Amino acid sequence: MERLQKVIAQAGITSRRKAESLILAGRVKVNGEVVKTLGTKVGERATIEVDDVPITKEAPVYYVLYKPRKVISAVKDDKDRKVVTDFIEEEEARIYPVGRLDYDTSGLIILTNDGEFSNLMMHPKSKIKKTYIAKIKGKPSRETLKQLAKGVQLEDGKTLPAKVSFKSGNKQNDTSIIELVITEGRNHQVRRMLEAVGHPVLKLKREQYGLLTLETMQPGDYRPLKPIEVSRLRELAVT
């Protein structure tokens, strides 16, 4: 027996948290009856419908994609712009991105149909390290780098401590390259942090997510995750 919201998430319909909202809204039926109770458990033979459409449990799949710039971290876009799932067209499972990268940000993003895994990766308590390389305007002082490392006050609260490294500078263009390692996942966080200390981002790339890297990959490349990688990510999310 499995919890209803977990079964819905594993079917690739949505995340477990959103599945709970669907249940509470009366949009889920089990064996023809509307169920609004969270925590309801169902067996393998149960017929489950979301908005009167029967669901089928898909085998979980996991991919890592090197997202190019000018690509939306979504499964569709109302402006008909390219989305991350366009790169894995041969996959029949209903995959979606884990979190997001900004339209103008490139780098590593995970795609899956496992709602439970996705929710675990994005949970506020998850402290998986995410490494970004940023090209910024100006050259940050040592005090500014220390400020970024200690935490920056943003409109939605102070950021958690980060690891910050100065990589290089270009005096002629008045730009610098820095590396930031953060454990949070707020919207536009890296861009907002650097904007707050007076160094707007000119270019941004996520190079690493936990143990995953972009080694040997080019923009637009993708590969399935190995079972050991999925297992290790789960471990990192709860430690």
Coordinates of C-alpha atoms in Angstrom, one line a residue:
M1 CA 0.0 0.0 0.0
E2 CA 1.3 3.5 -0.9
R3 CA 0.1 7.0 0.0
L4 CA -2.2 8.4 -2.7
Q5 CA -0.1 11.6 -3.2
K6 CA 3.0 9.5 -3.6
V7 CA 1.4 7.3 -6.3
I8 CA 0.2 10.4 -8.2
A9 CA 3.7 11.9 -8.0
Q10 CA 5.4 8.7 -9.2
A11 CA 3.0 8.6 -12.2
G12 CA 4.7 11.8 -13.4
I13 CA 1.6 13.9 -13.1
T14 CA 3.1 16.4 -10.7
S15 CA 5.1 16.8 -7.5
R16 CA 3.9 15.2 -4.3
R17 CA 3.1 18.6 -2.8
K18 CA 1.0 19.6 -5.8
A19 CA -0.7 16.2 -5.7
E20 CA -1.8 16.9 -2.1
S21 CA -3.4 20.1 -3.4
L22 CA -5.2 18.1 -6.1
I23 CA -6.5 15.7 -3.5
L24 CA -7.7 18.5 -1.2
A25 CA -9.5 20.2 -4.1
G26 CA -11.5 17.0 -4.8
R27 CA -9.9 16.4 -8.2
V28 CA -8.8 12.9 -7.4
K29 CA -10.9 9.7 -7.5
V30 CA -10.0 6.2 -6.2
N31 CA -12.0 3.4 -7.6
G32 CA -14.6 5.9 -8.8
E33 CA -14.9 7.8 -5.5
V34 CA -13.6 11.2 -4.8
V35 CA -10.9 11.2 -2.1
K36 CA -10.1 14.3 -0.1
T37 CA -8.1 12.8 2.8
L38 CA -4.4 13.2 2.7
G39 CA -2.5 10.1 3.7
T40 CA -5.1 7.8 2.1
K41 CA -3.3 4.5 1.1
V42 CA -4.0 2.7 -2.1
G43 CA -3.1 -0.8 -3.5
E44 CA -1.5 -1.7 -6.8
R45 CA -4.8 -2.6 -8.3
A46 CA -6.6 0.7 -7.4
T47 CA -7.9 2.8 -10.2
I48 CA -6.8 6.4 -9.7
E49 CA -8.1 9.3 -11.7
V50 CA -7.0 12.9 -11.7
D51 CA -9.6 15.3 -13.3
D52 CA -11.4 12.1 -14.5
V53 CA -8.3 10.9 -16.4
P54 CA -6.9 7.5 -15.3
I55 CA -3.2 7.6 -14.4
T56 CA -0.7 4.9 -15.0
K57 CA 2.5 4.4 -13.0
E58 CA 5.6 5.1 -15.2
A59 CA 9.0 3.6 -14.5
P60 CA 11.1 6.4 -13.0
V61 CA 13.6 8.0 -15.3
Y62 CA 16.3 10.6 -14.5
Y63 CA 18.3 12.8 -16.8
V64 CA 20.9 15.5 -16.5
L65 CA 20.8 18.2 -19.2
Y66 CA 23.3 20.9 -20.1
K67 CA 20.7 23.6 -20.6
P68 CA 21.8 26.3 -23.1
R69 CA 20.9 29.9 -22.6
K70 CA 17.6 31.2 -24.1
V71 CA 15.8 28.0 -23.1
I72 CA 12.9 27.8 -20.6
S73 CA 13.0 25.4 -17.6
A74 CA 9.5 24.1 -18.2
V75 CA 7.7 21.5 -20.3
K76 CA 5.9 24.1 -22.4
D77 CA 5.9 27.8 -23.0
D78 CA 3.0 30.1 -24.0
K79 CA 5.4 32.1 -26.2
D80 CA 6.5 29.0 -28.1
R81 CA 10.1 29.3 -26.9
K82 CA 12.3 26.3 -26.6
V83 CA 12.0 24.3 -23.4
V84 CA 14.2 21.8 -21.7
T85 CA 12.1 18.8 -22.5
D86 CA 12.6 19.6 -26.3
F87 CA 16.1 18.1 -26.0
I88 CA 14.9 14.6 -24.9
E89 CA 12.1 14.1 -27.4
E90 CA 12.5 10.4 -27.6
E91 CA 11.6 9.8 -23.9
E92 CA 7.9 8.8 -23.7
A93 CA 7.6 9.3 -20.0
R94 CA 6.2 12.7 -18.8
I95 CA 9.4 14.2 -17.6
Y96 CA 9.8 17.7 -16.2
P97 CA 12.7 19.8 -14.7
V98 CA 13.7 19.6 -11.1
G99 CA 13.6 23.3 -10.1
R100 CA 14.7 25.8 -12.8
L101 CA 17.4 27.8 -14.3
D102 CA 16.7 31.3 -15.6
Y103 CA 16.1 31.8 -19.3
D104 CA 19.5 33.5 -19.6
T105 CA 21.3 31.0 -17.3
S106 CA 23.0 27.9 -18.8
G107 CA 24.2 24.8 -17.0
L108 CA 23.2 21.6 -15.3
I109 CA 19.6 20.8 -14.7
I110 CA 17.9 17.5 -13.8
L111 CA 14.8 16.1 -15.5
T112 CA 12.6 13.3 -14.2
N113 CA 9.1 11.9 -13.9
D114 CA 9.7 11.0 -10.2
G115 CA 7.7 13.6 -8.3
E116 CA 8.9 12.3 -4.9
F117 CA 12.6 12.6 -6.0
S118 CA 11.9 16.1 -7.4
N119 CA 10.3 17.2 -4.2
L120 CA 13.2 15.8 -2.1
M121 CA 15.7 17.7 -4.2
M122 CA 13.8 21.0 -3.9
H123 CA 12.8 20.7 -0.3
P124 CA 13.9 23.7 1.9
K125 CA 15.7 21.3 4.2
S126 CA 17.8 19.9 1.4
K127 CA 21.3 21.3 1.5
I128 CA 22.6 20.0 -1.8
K129 CA 25.5 22.1 -3.0
K130 CA 25.1 23.9 -6.3
T131 CA 28.1 25.5 -8.0
Y132 CA 27.8 28.6 -10.2
I133 CA 30.3 30.4 -12.4
A134 CA 29.4 34.1 -12.8
K135 CA 30.8 36.7 -15.1
I136 CA 30.1 40.0 -13.3
K137 CA 30.6 43.7 -13.8
G138 CA 33.5 45.2 -11.9
K139 CA 36.0 43.6 -9.6
P140 CA 34.7 42.7 -6.1
S141 CA 36.8 43.6 -3.1
R142 CA 37.9 41.1 -0.5
E143 CA 35.2 42.6 1.8
T144 CA 32.6 42.1 -0.8
L145 CA 33.6 38.4 -1.3
K146 CA 33.5 37.9 2.5
Q147 CA 30.0 39.5 2.5
L148 CA 28.8 37.1 -0.1
A149 CA 30.2 34.2 1.8
K150 CA 28.6 35.2 5.1
G151 CA 25.2 35.9 3.6
V152 CA 23.5 38.8 1.8
Q153 CA 20.3 40.5 2.9
L154 CA 17.7 40.2 0.2
E155 CA 14.0 41.1 0.2
D156 CA 13.1 37.6 1.1
G157 CA 15.6 37.3 3.9
K158 CA 19.3 36.8 4.4
T159 CA 21.0 34.1 2.3
L160 CA 22.8 31.2 4.0
P161 CA 26.6 31.1 4.1
A162 CA 28.2 30.4 0.7
K163 CA 31.6 29.5 -0.6
V164 CA 32.9 32.2 -2.9
S165 CA 36.1 32.2 -5.0
F166 CA 37.6 34.9 -7.2
K167 CA 38.7 33.3 -10.4
S168 CA 40.0 36.0 -12.8
G169 CA 39.5 39.6 -13.8
N170 CA 39.6 41.7 -17.0
K171 CA 40.7 45.2 -16.3
Q172 CA 40.1 46.3 -19.9
N173 CA 36.5 45.2 -19.9
D174 CA 36.0 45.8 -16.1
T175 CA 34.7 42.3 -15.6
S176 CA 35.4 39.4 -13.2
I177 CA 34.8 35.7 -13.0
I178 CA 33.8 34.3 -9.6
E179 CA 32.6 30.9 -8.4
L180 CA 29.7 30.6 -5.9
V181 CA 28.6 27.4 -4.1
I182 CA 25.2 27.7 -2.5
T183 CA 22.8 25.3 -0.8
E184 CA 19.6 27.2 -1.2
G185 CA 17.4 27.4 -4.3
R186 CA 15.6 30.8 -4.2
N187 CA 14.4 32.3 -7.4
H188 CA 17.2 34.2 -9.2
Q189 CA 19.3 33.9 -6.0
V190 CA 22.8 34.2 -7.4
R191 CA 21.8 37.1 -9.6
R192 CA 20.1 38.9 -6.7
M193 CA 23.1 38.3 -4.4
L194 CA 25.5 39.8 -6.8
E195 CA 23.2 42.7 -7.7
A196 CA 22.9 43.4 -4.0
V197 CA 26.6 43.9 -3.6
G198 CA 27.0 46.1 -6.6
H199 CA 28.2 43.6 -9.2
P200 CA 25.5 42.8 -11.7
V201 CA 25.7 39.4 -13.5
L202 CA 26.6 39.5 -17.2
K203 CA 26.7 35.7 -17.7
L204 CA 25.8 32.8 -15.4
K205 CA 26.3 29.0 -15.6
R206 CA 25.5 26.3 -13.1
E207 CA 28.4 23.8 -13.3
Q208 CA 27.7 21.3 -10.6
Y209 CA 24.7 19.9 -8.6
G210 CA 25.7 17.7 -5.7
L211 CA 28.0 15.1 -7.3
L212 CA 26.8 15.8 -10.8
T213 CA 29.0 17.8 -13.2
L214 CA 29.0 18.9 -16.8
E215 CA 32.3 17.1 -17.6
T216 CA 32.6 16.2 -21.3
M217 CA 29.1 17.8 -22.0
Q218 CA 28.3 20.6 -24.4
P219 CA 25.2 22.9 -24.4
G220 CA 22.2 20.7 -25.4
D221 CA 23.8 17.4 -24.4
Y222 CA 22.0 15.1 -21.9
R223 CA 22.5 11.7 -20.4
P224 CA 20.5 9.4 -18.1
L225 CA 21.6 9.3 -14.5
K226 CA 23.2 6.2 -13.1
P227 CA 21.3 4.4 -10.3
I228 CA 24.2 5.1 -8.0
E229 CA 23.9 8.9 -8.8
V230 CA 20.2 8.9 -8.0
S231 CA 20.8 7.1 -4.8
R232 CA 23.7 9.4 -3.8
L233 CA 21.6 12.5 -4.5
R234 CA 18.8 11.2 -2.2
E235 CA 21.4 10.7 0.5
L236 CA 22.8 14.2 0.0
A237 CA 19.3 15.7 0.3
V238 CA 18.7 14.3 3.7
T239 CA 22.1 14.7 5.3

